[in-house]
Short mmCIF file of C-alpha atoms in Angstrom, two decimals:
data_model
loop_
_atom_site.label_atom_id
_atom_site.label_comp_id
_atom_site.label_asym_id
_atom_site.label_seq_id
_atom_site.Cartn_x
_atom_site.Cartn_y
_atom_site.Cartn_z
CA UNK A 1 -174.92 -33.83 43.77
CA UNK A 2 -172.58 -36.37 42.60
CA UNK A 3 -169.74 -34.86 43.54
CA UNK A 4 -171.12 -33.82 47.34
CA UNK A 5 -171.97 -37.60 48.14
CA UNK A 6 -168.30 -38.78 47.77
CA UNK A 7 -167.14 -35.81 49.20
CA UNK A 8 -169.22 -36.63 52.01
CA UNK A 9 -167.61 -40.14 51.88
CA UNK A 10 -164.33 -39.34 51.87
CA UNK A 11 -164.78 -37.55 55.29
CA UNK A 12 -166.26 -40.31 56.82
CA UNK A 13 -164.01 -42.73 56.30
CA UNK A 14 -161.11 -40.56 57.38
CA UNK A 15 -162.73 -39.98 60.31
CA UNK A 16 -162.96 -43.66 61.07
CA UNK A 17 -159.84 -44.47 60.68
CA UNK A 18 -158.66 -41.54 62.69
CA UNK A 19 -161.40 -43.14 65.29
CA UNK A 20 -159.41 -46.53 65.03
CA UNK A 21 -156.61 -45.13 65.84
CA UNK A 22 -157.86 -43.50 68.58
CA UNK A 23 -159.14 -46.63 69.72
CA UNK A 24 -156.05 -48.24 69.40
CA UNK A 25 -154.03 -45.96 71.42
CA UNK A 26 -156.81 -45.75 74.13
CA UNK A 27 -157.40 -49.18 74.24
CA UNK A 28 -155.91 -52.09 76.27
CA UNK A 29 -151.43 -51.96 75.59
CA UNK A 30 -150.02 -54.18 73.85
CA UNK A 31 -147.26 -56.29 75.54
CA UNK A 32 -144.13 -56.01 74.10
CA UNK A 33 -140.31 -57.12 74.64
CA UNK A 34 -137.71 -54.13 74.94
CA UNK A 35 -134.10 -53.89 75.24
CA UNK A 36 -132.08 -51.67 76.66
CA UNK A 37 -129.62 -49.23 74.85
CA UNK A 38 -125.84 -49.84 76.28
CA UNK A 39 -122.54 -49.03 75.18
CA UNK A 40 -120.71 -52.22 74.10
CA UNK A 41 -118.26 -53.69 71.42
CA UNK A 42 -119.01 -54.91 68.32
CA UNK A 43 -117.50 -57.63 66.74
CA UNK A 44 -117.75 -58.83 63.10
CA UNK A 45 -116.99 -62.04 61.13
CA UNK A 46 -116.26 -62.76 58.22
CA UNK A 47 -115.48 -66.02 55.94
CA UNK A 48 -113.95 -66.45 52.69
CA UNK A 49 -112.69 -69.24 50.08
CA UNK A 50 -109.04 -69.63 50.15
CA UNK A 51 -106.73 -71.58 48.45
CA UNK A 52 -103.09 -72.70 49.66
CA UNK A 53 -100.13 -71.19 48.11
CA UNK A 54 -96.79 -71.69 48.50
CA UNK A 55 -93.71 -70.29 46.09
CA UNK A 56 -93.12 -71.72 42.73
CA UNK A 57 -90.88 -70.90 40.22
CA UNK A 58 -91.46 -72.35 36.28
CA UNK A 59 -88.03 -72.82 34.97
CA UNK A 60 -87.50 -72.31 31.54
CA UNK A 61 -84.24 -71.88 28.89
CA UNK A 62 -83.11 -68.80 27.07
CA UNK A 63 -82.47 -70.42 24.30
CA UNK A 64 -84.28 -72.65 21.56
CA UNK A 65 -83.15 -76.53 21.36
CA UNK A 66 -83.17 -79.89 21.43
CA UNK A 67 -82.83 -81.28 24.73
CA UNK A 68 -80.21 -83.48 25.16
CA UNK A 69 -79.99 -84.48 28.84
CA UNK A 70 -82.85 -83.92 30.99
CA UNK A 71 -82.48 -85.35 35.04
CA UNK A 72 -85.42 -83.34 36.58
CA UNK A 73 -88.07 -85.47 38.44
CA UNK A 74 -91.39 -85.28 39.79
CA UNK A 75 -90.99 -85.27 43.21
CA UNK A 76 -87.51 -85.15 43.90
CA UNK A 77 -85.58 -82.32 46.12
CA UNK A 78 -83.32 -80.33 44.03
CA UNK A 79 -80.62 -77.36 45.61
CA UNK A 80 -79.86 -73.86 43.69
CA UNK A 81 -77.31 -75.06 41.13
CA UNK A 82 -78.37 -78.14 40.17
CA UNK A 83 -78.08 -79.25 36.71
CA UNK A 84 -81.84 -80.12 35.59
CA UNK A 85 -81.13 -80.10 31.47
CA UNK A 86 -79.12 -79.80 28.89
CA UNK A 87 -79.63 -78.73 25.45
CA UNK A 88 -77.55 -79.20 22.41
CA UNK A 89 -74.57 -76.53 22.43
CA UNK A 90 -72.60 -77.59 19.57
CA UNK A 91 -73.28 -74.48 17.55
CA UNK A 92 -73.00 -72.80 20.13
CA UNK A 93 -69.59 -73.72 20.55
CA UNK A 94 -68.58 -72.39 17.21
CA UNK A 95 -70.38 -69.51 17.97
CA UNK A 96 -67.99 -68.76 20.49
CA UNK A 97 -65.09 -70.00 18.75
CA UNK A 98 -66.06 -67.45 16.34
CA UNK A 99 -66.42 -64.74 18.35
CA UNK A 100 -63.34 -65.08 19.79
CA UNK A 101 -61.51 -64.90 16.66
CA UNK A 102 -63.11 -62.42 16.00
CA UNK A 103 -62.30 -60.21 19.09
CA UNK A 104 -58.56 -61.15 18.75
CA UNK A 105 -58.65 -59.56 14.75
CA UNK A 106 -60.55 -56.27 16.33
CA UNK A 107 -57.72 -55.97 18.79
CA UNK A 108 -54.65 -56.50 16.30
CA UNK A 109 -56.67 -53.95 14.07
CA UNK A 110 -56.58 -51.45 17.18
CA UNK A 111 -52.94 -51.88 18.20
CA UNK A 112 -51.65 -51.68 14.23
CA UNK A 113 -53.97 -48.30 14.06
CA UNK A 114 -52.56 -47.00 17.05
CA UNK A 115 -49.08 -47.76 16.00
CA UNK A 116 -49.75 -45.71 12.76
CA UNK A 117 -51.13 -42.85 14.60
CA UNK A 118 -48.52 -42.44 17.18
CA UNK A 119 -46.15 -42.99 14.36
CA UNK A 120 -48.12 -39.81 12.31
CA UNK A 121 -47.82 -37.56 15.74
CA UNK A 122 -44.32 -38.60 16.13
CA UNK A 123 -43.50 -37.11 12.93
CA UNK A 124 -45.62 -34.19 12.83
CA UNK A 125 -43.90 -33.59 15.78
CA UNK A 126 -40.37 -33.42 14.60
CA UNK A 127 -41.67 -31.61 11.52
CA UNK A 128 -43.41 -28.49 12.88
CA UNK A 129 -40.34 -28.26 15.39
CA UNK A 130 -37.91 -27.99 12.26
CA UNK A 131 -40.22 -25.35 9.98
CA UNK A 132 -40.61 -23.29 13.31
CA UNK A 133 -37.32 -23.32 14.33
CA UNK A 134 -36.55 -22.50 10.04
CA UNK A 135 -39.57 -19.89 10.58
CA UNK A 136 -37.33 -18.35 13.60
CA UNK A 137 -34.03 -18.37 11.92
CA UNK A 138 -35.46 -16.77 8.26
CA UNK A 139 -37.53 -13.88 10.87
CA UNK A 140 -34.25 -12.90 12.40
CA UNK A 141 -32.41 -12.84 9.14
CA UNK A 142 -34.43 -10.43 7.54
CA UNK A 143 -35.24 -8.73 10.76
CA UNK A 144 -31.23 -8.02 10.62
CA UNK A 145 -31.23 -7.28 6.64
CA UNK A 146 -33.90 -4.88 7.15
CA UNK A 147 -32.52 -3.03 10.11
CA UNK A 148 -29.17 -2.51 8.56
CA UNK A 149 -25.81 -2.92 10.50
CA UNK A 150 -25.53 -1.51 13.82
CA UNK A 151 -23.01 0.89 15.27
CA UNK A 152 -20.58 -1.88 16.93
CA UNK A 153 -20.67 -3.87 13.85
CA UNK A 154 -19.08 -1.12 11.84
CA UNK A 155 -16.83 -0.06 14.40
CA UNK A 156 -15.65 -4.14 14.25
CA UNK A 157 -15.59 -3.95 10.61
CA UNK A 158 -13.25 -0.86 10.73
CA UNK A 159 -10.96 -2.52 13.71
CA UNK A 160 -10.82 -5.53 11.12
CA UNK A 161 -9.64 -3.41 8.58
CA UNK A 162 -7.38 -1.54 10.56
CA UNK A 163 -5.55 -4.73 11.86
CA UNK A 164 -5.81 -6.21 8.37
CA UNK A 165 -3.90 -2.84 7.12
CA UNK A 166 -0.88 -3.50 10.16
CA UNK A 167 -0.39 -6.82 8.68
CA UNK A 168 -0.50 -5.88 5.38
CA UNK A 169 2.39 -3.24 5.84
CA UNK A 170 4.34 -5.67 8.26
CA UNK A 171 4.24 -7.98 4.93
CA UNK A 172 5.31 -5.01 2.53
CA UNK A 173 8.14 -4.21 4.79
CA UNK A 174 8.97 -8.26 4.58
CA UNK A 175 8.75 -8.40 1.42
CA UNK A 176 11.23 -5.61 1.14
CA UNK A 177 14.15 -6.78 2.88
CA UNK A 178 13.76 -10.08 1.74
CA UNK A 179 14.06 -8.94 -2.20
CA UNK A 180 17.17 -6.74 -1.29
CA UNK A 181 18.83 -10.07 0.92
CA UNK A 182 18.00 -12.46 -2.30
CA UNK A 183 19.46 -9.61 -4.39
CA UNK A 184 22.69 -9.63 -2.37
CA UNK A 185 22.21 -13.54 -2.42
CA UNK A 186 21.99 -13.87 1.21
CA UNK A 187 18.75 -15.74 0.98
CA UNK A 188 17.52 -18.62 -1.02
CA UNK A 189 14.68 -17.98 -3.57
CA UNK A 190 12.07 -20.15 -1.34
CA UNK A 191 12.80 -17.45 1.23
CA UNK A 192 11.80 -14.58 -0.75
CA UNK A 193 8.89 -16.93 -1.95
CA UNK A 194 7.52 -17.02 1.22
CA UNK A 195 7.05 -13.35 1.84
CA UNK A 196 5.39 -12.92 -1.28
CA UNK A 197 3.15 -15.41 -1.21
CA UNK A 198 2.52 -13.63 2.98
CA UNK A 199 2.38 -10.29 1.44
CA UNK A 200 -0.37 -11.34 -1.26
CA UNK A 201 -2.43 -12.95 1.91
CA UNK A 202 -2.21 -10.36 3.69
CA UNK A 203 -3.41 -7.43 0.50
CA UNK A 204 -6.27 -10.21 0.18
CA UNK A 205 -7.09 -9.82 3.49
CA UNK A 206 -7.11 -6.29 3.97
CA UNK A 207 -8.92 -6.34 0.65
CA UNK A 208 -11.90 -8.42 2.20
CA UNK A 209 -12.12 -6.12 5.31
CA UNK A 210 -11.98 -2.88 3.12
CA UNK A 211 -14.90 -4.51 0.86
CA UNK A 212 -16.97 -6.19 4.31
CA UNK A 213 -16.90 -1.80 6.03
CA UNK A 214 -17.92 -0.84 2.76
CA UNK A 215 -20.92 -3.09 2.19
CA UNK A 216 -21.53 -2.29 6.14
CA UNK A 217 -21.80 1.17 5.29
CA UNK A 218 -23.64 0.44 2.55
CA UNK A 219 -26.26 -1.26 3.56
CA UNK A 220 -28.36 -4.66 2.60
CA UNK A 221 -29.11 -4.28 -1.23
CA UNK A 222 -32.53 -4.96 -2.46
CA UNK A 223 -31.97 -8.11 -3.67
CA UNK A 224 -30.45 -9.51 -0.26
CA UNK A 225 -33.94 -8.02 1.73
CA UNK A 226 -35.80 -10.00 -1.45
CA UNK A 227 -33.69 -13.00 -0.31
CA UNK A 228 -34.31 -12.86 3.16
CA UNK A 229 -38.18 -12.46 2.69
CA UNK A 230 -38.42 -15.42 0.31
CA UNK A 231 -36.79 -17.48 2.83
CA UNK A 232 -39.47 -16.33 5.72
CA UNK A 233 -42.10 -17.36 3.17
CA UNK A 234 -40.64 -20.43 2.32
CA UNK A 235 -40.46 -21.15 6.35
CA UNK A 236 -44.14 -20.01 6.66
CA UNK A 237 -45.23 -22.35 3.63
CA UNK A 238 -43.69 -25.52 5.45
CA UNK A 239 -45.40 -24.94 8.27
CA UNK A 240 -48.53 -24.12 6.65
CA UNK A 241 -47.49 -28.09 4.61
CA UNK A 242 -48.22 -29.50 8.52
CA UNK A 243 -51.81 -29.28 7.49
CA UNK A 244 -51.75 -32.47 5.93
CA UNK A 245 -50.17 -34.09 8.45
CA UNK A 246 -52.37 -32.62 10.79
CA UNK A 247 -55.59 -34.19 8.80
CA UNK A 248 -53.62 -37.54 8.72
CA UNK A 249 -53.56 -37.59 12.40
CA UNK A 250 -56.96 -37.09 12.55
CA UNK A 251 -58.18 -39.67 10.25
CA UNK A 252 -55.75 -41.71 11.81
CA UNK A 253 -57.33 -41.06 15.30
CA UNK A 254 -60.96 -41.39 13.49
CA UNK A 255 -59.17 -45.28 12.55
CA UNK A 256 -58.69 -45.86 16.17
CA UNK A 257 -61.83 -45.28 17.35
CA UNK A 258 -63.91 -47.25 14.70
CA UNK A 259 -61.25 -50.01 15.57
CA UNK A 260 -62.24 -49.86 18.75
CA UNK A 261 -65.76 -50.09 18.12
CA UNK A 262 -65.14 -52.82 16.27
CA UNK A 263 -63.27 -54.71 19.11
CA UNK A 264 -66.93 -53.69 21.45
CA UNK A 265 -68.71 -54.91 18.90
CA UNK A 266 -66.52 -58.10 18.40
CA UNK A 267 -66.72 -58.59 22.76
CA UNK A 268 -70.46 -57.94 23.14
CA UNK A 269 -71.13 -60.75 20.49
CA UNK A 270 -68.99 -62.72 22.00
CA UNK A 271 -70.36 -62.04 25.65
CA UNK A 272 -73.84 -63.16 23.80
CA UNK A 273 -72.43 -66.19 22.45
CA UNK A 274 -70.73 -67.25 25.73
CA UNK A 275 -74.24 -66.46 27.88
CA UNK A 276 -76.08 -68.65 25.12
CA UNK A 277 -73.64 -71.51 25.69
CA UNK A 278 -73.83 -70.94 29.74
CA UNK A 279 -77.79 -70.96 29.10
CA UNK A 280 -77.28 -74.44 27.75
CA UNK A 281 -76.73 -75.93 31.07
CA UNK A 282 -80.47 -75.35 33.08
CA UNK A 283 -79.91 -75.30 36.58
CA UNK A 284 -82.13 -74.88 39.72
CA UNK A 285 -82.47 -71.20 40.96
CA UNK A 286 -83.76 -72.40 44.14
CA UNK A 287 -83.98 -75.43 46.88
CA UNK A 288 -87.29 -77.00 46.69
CA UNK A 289 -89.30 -80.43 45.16
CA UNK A 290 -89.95 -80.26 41.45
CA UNK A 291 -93.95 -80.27 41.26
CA UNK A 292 -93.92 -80.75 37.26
CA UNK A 293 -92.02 -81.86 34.11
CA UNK A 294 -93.76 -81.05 31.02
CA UNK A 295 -91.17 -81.96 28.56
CA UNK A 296 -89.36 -84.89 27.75
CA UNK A 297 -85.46 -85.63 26.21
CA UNK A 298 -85.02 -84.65 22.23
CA UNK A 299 -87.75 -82.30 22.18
CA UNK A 300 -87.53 -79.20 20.85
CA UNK A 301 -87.65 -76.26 23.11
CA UNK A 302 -87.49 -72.12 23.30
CA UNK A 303 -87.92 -69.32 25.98
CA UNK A 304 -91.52 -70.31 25.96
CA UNK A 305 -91.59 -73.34 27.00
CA UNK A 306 -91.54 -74.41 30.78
CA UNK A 307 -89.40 -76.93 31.73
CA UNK A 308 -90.02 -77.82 35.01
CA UNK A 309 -91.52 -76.38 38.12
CA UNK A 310 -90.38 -76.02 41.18
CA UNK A 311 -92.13 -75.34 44.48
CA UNK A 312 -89.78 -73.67 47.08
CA UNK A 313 -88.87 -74.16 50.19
CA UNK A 314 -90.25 -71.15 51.37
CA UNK A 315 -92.87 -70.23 53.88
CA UNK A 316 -96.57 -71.20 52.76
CA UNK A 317 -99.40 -68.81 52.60
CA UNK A 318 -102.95 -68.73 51.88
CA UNK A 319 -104.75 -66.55 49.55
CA UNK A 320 -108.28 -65.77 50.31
CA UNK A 321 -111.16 -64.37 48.28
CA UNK A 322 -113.00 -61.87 51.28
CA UNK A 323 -116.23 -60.37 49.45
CA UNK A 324 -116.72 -56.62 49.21
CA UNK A 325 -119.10 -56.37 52.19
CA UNK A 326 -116.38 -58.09 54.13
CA UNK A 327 -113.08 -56.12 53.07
CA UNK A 328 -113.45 -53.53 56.04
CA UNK A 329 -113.57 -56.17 58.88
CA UNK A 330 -110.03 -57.50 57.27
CA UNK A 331 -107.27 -56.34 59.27
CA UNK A 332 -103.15 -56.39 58.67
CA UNK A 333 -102.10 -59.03 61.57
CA UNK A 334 -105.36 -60.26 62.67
CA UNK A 335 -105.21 -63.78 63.73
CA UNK A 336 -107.60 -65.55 61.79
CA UNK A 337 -107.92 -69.71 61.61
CA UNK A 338 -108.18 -72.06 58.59
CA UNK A 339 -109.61 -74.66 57.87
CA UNK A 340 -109.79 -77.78 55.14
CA UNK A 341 -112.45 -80.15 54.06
CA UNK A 342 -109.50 -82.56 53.84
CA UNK A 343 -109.30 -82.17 57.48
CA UNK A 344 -112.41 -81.91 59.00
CA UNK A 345 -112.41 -80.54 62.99
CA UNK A 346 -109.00 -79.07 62.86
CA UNK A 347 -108.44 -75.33 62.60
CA UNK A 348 -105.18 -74.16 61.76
CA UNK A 349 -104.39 -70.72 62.80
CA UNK A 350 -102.82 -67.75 60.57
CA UNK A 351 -102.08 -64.16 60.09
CA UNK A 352 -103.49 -61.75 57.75
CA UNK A 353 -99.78 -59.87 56.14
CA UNK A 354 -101.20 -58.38 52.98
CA UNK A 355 -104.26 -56.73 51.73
CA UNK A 356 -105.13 -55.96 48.21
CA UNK A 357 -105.42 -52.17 47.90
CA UNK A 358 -108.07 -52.66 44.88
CA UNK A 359 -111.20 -54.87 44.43
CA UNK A 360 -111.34 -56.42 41.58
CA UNK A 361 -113.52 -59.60 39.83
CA UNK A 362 -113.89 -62.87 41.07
CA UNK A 363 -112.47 -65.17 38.23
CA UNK A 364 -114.59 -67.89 37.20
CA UNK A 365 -118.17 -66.45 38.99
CA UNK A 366 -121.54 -66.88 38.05
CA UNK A 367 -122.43 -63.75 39.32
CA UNK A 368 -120.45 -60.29 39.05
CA UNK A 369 -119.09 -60.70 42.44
CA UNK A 370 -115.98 -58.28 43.54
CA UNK A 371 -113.73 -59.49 46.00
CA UNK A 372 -110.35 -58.30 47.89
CA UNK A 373 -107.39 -60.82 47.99
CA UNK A 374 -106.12 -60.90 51.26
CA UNK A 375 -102.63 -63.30 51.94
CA UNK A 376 -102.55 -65.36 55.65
CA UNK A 377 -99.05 -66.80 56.59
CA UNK A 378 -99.88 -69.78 58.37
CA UNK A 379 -98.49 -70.73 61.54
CA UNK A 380 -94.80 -72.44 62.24
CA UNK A 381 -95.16 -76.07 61.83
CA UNK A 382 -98.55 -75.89 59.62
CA UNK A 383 -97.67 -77.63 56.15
CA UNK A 384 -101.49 -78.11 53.94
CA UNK A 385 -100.84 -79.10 50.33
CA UNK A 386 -100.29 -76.37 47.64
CA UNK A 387 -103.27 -75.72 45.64
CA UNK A 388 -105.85 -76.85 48.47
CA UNK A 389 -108.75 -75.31 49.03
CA UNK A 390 -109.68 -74.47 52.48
CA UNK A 391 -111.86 -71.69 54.20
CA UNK A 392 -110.88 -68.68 55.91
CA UNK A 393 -112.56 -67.42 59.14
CA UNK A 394 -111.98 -64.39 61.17
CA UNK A 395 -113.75 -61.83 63.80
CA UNK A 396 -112.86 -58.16 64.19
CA UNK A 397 -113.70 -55.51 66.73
CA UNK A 398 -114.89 -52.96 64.65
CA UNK A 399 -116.22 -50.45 66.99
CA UNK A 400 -115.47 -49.87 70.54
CA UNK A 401 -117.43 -48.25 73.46
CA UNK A 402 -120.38 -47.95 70.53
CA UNK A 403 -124.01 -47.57 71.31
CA UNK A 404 -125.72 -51.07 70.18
CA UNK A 405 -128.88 -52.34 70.10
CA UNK A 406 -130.76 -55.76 69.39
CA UNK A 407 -130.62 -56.12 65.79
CA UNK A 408 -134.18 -57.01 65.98
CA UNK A 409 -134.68 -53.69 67.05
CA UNK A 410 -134.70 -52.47 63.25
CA UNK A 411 -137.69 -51.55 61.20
CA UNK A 412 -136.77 -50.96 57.20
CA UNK A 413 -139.33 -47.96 56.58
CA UNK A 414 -139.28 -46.04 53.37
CA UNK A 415 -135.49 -47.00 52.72
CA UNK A 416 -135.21 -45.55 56.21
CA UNK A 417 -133.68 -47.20 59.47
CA UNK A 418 -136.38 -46.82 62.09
CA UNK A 419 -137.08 -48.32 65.82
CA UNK A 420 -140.10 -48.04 68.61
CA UNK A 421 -138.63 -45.89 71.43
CA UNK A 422 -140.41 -46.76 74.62
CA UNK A 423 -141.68 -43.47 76.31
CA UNK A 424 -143.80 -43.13 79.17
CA UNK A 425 -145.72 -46.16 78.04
CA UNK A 426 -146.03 -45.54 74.45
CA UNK A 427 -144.29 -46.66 71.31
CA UNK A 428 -142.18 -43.51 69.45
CA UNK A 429 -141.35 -44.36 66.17
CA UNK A 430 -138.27 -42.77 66.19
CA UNK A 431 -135.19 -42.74 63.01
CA UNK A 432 -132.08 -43.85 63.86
CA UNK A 433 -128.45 -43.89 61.73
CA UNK A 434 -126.30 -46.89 62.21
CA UNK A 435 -122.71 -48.08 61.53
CA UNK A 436 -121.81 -51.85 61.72
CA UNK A 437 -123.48 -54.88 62.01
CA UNK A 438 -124.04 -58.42 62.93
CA UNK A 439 -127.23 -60.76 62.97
CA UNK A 440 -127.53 -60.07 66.79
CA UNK A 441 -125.98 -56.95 67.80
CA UNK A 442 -126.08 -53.01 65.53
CA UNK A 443 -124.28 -49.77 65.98
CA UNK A 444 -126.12 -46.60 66.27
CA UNK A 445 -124.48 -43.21 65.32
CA UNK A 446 -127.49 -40.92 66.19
CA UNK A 447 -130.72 -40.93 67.04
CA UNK A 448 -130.54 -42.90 70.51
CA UNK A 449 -128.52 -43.39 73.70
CA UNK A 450 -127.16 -45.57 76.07
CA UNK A 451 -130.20 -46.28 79.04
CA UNK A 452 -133.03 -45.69 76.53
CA UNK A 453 -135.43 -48.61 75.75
CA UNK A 454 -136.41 -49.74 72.46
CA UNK A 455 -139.35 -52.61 71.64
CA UNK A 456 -137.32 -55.87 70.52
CA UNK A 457 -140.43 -58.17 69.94
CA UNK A 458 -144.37 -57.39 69.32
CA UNK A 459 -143.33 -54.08 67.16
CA UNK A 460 -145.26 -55.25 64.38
CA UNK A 461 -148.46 -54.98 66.58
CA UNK A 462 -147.66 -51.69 67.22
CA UNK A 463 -147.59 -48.00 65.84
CA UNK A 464 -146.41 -44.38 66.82
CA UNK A 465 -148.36 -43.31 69.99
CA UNK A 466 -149.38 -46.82 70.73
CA UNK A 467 -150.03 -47.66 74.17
CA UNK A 468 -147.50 -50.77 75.03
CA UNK A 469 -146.66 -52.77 78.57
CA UNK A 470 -143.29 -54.27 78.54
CA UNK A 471 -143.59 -58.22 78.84
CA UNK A 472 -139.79 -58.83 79.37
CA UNK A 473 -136.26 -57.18 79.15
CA UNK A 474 -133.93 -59.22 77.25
CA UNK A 475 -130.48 -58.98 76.85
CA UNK A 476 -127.78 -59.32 74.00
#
């Protein structure tokens, strides 16, 4: 029973409020302000904290020292080359002395080893020359000994003994007349002397030519081919003994090269004495006014340590901070103005030239904030102090021939973008997807088009199916 009175209720009320809003749409309209949908432009700002930048360079030493001169100023205009400190280069000094020295003993060790080794190929050369040309003479020798003698060379042999035979019986047949003349006294003794002393020559000779055809004919005996191969081995052994020389050469050439090495060694440290002693003498790398001195004469300094800064003469810039909801309505060469607390009423134009392909952090926020840096070269003739802060302003035409409406057109339903159509009298609720934004004007990507009307003001008083009359058309 319960049960069946709530029931019972339920139905009621639903069916009043169903009668309400009945009521409402059949009862008197409610007057409302509309605007009509158009194609437009839409243009976005955006502003951002900014500080002014210009090139700096921190100059520093490469080496650690005292400083012993030290002419920098704040303030003052340097040029590129200027001497702005010194620091104490005595050691230095002998560094380099001693580096030299050194260089000039690596290169007399290098010309004395080189001298040694052309020296060793010199001779090795005049040695293997000798035991090949030995090697050559002992291989034809006892090719000949083994071969044996050849046709011609007996037939010289027996033409030697065949002349040496003529003269021998020329001198028998001298010898005989002159024994019978000195017997009949008709010569002196020295005469007959004479031919016997010819005859004996010339039996010795044809002697020699009888034995030189018979060992011809013979043949080289054993022990002459054992000769002749002893001497081909000797002649292979001392060429074989160029081994030595060969190794000397090549620890020789082995001293050359570590010489050498030396004399690299010896020139790079003395290249890295002579660039610490150059590194002494701190110049300007640029032209510009030196911002700050940190250090003072006699103190100790190292690659660490600045010595002075310098701010360029180069072109200022400003770097600005443009929030993540801003980055898209930041364009490369949009003309953008700036301006400074310091100089209140004056805007100073600029020019966006670089964008920061990543967000990242903003240093030193309270809150989590990610920003984009985004550089603006400021115009010709605009000079703002380095390290001011100023603000950054700029507008953007982000769409173009875009369907817009009033931004007071929106209604935030259920995480949904809504508006009130105006149809034949009536409020449509009616969804709507939209692109950019500003606090007056919105782009729509669906869901409406150009000529239709949508309720600006009074849409609070109203629902789907209302009944409306339009009060006014604005504009925007």
């Amino acid at each position: 029973m319960k049960r069946t009175v709530i029931v019972i209720a339920l139905i009621v009320v639903l069916a009043g409020i169903a009668g309400y809003e009945y009521w409402l749409r059949t009862a008197k309209p409610t007057p409302v302000d509309v605007a009509v949908v158009r194609r437009g432009t839409i243009s976005v700002s955006f502003t951002a904290d900014a500080i002014v930048k210009v090139p700096s360079v921190d100059v520093s030493t490469k080496v650690m020292g005292r400083l012993t001169l030290l002419s920098a100023r704040e303030g003052a205009t340097v040029r590129r080359g200027q001497v702005l400190a010194r620091i104490d280069s005595e050691e230095m000094q002998a560094a380099v002395a001693q580096s030299r020295a050194a260089v000039t003993t690596a290169l007399a060790a290098v010309r004395q080893t080189e001298a040694a080794l052309s020296a060793a190929r010199k001779q090795f050369a005049a040695s293997r020359s000798r035991a090949e040309a030995e090697l050559a003479g002992a291989e034809a020798d006892l090719q000949r000994v083994l071969r044996g003698p050849r046709t011609q060379e007996i037939a010289q042999a027996k033409e030697q003994v065949t002349v040496a035979q003529a003269r021998c019986d020329g001198a028998t047949l001298e010898l005989g007349r002159a024994r019978e003349l000195y017997a009949a006294d008709a010569i002196p003794k020295a005469r007959l002397d004479e031919a016997e002393e010819a005859f004996r020559q010339a039996q010795a000779q044809l002697n020699a030519a009888i034995k030189a055809l018979e060992l011809l004919q013979a043949g080289a005996t054993e022990e002459e081919k054992a000769v002749a191969r002893a001497r081909v081995d000797a002649a292979k052994a001392g060429i074989e003994s160029l081994a030595a020389l060969r190794e000397e050469i090549t620890g020789r050439e082995a001293g050359v090269v570590a010489a050498k090495s030396q004399v690299a060694q010896a020139q790079a440290a003395l290249a890295q004495s002579e660039s610490a002693l150059s590194s002494s003498v701190i110049v300007s790398p640029v032209d510009g006014t030196i911002s700050r001195v940190p250090v003072e004469r006699g103190e100790i300094v190292s690659p660490q340590t600045t010595l002075v800064t310098i701010v360029t003469n180069e072109r200022q810039w400003v770097e600005a901070d443009v929030s993540d909801e801003d980055a898209a309505k930041v364009r490369i060469r949009q003309v953008v103005s700036v301006t400074s607390p310091g100089t209140p009423g004056r805007k100073f134009a600029g020019t966006v030239f670089e964008i920061s392909p990543q967000g990242e952090l903003k240093e030193e926020a309270t809150l989590r904030t990610r920003i984009v840096r985004v550089k603006v070269r400021l115009a010709d003739g605009v000079v703002l102090k380095p390290g001011l802060a100023v603000d950054v302003e700029g507008r953007n035409d982000m769409a173009t021939d875009a369907v817009l409406i009033p931004s007071d057109a929106m209604i935030f339903k259920d995480k949904r973008n809504m508006v009130f159509l105006v149809v034949d009298g009536k409020a449509v609720e009616r969804e709507i997807r939209t692109g950019y934004f500003t606090h007056d004007r919105t782009e729509v990507l669906s869901g409406l088009r150009a000529g239709d009307r949508v309720i600006v003001a009074g849409k609070d008083q109203v629902s789907d199916g209302h009944l409306i009359v339009v009060r006014r058309e604005v504009t925007y």
